[in-house]
Coordinates of C-alpha atoms in Angstrom, one line a residue:
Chain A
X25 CA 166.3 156.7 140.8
X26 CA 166.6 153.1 141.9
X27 CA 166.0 152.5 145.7
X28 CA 166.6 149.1 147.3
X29 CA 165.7 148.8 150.7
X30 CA 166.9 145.7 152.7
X31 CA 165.2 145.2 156.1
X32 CA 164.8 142.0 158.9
X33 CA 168.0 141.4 159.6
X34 CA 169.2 140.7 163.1
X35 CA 170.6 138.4 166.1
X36 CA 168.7 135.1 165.8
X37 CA 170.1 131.8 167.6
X38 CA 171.0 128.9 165.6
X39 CA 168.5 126.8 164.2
X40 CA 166.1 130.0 164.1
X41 CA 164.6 132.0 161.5
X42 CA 164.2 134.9 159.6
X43 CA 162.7 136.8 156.8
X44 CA 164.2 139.2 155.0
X45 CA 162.6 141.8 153.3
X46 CA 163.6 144.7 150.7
X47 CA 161.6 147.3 149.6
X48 CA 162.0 148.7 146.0
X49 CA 161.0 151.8 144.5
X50 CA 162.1 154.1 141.6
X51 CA 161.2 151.0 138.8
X52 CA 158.9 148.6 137.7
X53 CA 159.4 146.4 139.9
X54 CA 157.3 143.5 138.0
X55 CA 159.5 144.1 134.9
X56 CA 162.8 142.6 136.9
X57 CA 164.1 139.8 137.7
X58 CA 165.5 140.1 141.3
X59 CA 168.5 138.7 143.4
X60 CA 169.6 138.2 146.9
X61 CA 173.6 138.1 147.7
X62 CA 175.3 137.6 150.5
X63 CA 178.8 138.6 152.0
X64 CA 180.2 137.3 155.2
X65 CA 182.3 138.8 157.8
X66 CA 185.9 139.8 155.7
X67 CA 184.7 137.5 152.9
X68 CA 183.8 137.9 149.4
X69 CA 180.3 137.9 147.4
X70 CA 178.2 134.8 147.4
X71 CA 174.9 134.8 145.1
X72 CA 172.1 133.3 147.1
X73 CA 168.8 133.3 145.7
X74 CA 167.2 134.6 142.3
X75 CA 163.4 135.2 141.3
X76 CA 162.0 135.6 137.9
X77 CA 159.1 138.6 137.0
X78 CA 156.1 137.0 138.2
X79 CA 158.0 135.1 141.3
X80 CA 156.5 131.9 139.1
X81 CA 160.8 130.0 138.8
X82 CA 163.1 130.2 141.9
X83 CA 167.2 129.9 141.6
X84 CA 169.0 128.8 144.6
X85 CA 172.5 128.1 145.8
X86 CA 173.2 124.7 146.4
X87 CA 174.4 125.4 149.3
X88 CA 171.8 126.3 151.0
X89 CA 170.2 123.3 151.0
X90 CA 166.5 124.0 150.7
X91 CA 166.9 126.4 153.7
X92 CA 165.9 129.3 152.1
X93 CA 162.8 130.6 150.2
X94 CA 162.9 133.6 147.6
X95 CA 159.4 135.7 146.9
X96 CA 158.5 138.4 145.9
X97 CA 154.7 140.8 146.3
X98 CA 154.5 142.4 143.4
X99 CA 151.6 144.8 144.7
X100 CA 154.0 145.9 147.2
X101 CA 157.2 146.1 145.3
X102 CA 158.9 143.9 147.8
X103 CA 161.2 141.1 147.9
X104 CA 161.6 138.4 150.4
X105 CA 163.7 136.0 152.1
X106 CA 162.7 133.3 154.5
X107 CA 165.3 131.6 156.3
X108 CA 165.1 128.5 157.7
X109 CA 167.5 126.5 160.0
X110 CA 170.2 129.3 160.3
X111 CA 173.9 128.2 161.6
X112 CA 176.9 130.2 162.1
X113 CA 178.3 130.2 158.4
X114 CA 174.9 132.1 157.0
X115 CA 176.1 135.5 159.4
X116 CA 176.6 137.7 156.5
X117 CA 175.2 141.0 155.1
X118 CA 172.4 140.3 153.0
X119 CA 172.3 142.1 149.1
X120 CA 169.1 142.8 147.6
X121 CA 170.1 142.9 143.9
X122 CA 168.0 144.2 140.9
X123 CA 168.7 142.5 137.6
X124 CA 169.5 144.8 134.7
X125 CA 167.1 143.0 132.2
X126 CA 163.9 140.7 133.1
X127 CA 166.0 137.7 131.6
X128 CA 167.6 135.4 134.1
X129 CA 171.1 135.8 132.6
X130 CA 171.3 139.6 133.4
X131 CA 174.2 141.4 135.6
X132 CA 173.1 143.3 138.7
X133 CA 172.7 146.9 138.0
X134 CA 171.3 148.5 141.6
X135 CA 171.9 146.8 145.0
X136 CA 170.9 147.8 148.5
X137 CA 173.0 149.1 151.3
X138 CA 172.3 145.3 152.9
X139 CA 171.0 144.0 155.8
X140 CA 173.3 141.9 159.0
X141 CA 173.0 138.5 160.2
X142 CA 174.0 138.1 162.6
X143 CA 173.7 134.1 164.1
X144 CA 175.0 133.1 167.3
X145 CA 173.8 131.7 170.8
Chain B
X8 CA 179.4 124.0 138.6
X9 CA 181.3 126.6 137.1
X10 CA 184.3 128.3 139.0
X11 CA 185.7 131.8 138.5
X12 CA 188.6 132.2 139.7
X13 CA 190.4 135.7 140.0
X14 CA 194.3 136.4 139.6
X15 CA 195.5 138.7 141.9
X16 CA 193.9 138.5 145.4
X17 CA 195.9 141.7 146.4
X18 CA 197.3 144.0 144.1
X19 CA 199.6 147.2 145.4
X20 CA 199.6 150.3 143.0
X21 CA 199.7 153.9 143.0
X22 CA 197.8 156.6 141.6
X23 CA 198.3 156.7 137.7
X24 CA 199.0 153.2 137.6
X25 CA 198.1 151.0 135.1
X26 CA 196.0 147.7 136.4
X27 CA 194.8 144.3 135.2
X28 CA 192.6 142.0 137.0
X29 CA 192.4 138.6 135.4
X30 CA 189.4 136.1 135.6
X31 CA 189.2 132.7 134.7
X32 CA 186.5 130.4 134.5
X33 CA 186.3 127.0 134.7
X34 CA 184.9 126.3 131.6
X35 CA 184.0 128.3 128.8
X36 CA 180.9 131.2 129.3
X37 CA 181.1 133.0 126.1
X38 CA 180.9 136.6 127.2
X39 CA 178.4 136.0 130.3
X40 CA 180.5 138.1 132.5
X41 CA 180.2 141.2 134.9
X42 CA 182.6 142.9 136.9
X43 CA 181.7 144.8 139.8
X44 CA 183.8 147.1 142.5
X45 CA 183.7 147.3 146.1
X46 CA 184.7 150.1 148.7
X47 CA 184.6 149.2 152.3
X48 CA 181.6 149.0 153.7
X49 CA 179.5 149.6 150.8
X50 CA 177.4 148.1 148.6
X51 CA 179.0 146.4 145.2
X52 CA 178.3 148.5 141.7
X53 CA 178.5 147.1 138.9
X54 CA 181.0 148.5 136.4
X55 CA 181.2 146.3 132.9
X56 CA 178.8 143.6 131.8
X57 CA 178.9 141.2 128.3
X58 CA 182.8 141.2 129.7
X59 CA 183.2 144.3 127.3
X60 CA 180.2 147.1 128.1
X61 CA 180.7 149.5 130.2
X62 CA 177.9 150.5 132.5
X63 CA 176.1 154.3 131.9
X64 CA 178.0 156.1 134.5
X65 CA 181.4 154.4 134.9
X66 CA 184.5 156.2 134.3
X67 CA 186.1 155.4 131.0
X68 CA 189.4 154.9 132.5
X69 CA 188.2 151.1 133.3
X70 CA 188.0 148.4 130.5
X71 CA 186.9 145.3 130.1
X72 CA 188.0 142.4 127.3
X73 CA 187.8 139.0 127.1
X74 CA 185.9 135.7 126.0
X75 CA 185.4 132.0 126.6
X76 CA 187.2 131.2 129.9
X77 CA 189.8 134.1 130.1
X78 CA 189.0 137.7 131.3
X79 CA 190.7 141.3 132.0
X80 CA 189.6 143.7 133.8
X81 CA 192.0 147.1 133.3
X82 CA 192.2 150.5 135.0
X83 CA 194.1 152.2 132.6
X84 CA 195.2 155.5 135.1
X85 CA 194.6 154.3 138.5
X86 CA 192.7 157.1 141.2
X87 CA 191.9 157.5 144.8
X88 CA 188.6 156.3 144.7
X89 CA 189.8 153.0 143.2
X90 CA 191.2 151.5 145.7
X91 CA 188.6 149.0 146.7
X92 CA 187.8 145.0 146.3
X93 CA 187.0 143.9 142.6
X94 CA 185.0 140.9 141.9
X95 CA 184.0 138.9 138.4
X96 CA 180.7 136.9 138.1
X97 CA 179.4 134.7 135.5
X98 CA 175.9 135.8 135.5
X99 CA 174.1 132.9 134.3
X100 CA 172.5 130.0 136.5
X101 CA 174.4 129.9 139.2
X102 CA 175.6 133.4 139.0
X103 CA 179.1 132.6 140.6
X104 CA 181.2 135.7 141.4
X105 CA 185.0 135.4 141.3
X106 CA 186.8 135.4 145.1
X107 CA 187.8 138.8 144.2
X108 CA 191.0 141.1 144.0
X109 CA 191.6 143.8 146.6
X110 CA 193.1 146.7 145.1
X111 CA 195.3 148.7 147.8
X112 CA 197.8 151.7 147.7
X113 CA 201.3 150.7 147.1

């Protein structure tokens, strides 16, 4: 069975950082592409980030900015985001998201239970 | 960028209702689309992909049909555990999901 485990979220000030992390287990984790989502307070899905197999071509909202930074450890079947230069609008519950294919045009088949952030002074 | 844009926000119904979520996008995406539901304070799951596949493991009772730039989405015998938020994404680069449509008890 497919386990996604989101982890790192937290209070941080604006203008701080933080790194996200998600744990993954029950899969290859090298044969997926993988996905972060995000969901703000009473609001509805926004696709953040996406990394392909190897980590080797990165996908961003445009957004963000260049705020953010997807990877991924393959050796440790974990995914990453760093966050850089938060503000109030990125408060949200963070998705990890596993592709259902190793393509970049694949739904998401298996999320986590998501991770707060939470950014205020 | 290309928009998805779902018709209704809020929908009222009761159990053994029939439903239909539309979702439009702003130009034409073949049949790159996914529909996923919601329940409070949950995680999203995925339900149909290629606008027409059901996922292994999803009820029967939910359909999917479309191509191009229109979409349905259709419960066809609505049940308690539906009632939840329903969302459409185009899931090619950049992966844009629909503002989604909150399916309540009438």
């Amino acid at each position: 069975e497919v386990h996604l485990v989101e982890s790192g979220g937290g209070l941080v000030q604006p203008g701080g950082s933080l790194r996200l992390s998600c744990a993954a287990s029950g899969f290859t984790f090298d044969n997926y592409a993988m996905n972060w989502v995000r969901q703000a307070p009473g609001k509805g899905l926004e696709w953040v980030s996406g990394i392909s197999l190897s980590g080797g071509t990165t996908y961003y909202a445009d957004s963000l900015k260049g705020r953010f930074t997807i990877s991924r450890d393959n050796s440790k079947n974990t995914l990453f985001l760093h966050m850089n230069n938060l503000s109030a609008e990125d408060t949200a519950v963070y998705y990890c998201a596993k592709a259902a294919s190793s393509g970049s045009g694949s739904p998401l088949n298996s999320w986590g239970q998501g991770t707060r952030v939470t950014v205020s002074s | 960028d290309i928009q998805m844009t779902q018709s209704p926000s809020t929908l009222s119904a009761s159990v053994g209702d029939r439903v239909t979520i539309t979702c439009r996008a702003s130009e034409s995406i073949s049949t790159w689309l996914a529909w996923y539901q919601q329940e409070p304070g949950k995680a999203p799951n995925l339900l149909i992909y290629k606008a027409s596949t059901l996922e292994t493991g999803v009820p029967s009772r939910f359909s999917g049909s479309g191509s191009g730039t229109e979409f349905t989405l259709t419960i066809s015998s609505l049940q308690p555990d539906d009632f939840a938020t329903y969302y459409c994404q185009y899931y090619r680069r950049p992966w844009t999901f629909g503002q989604g449509t909150k399916v309540e008890i009438k």
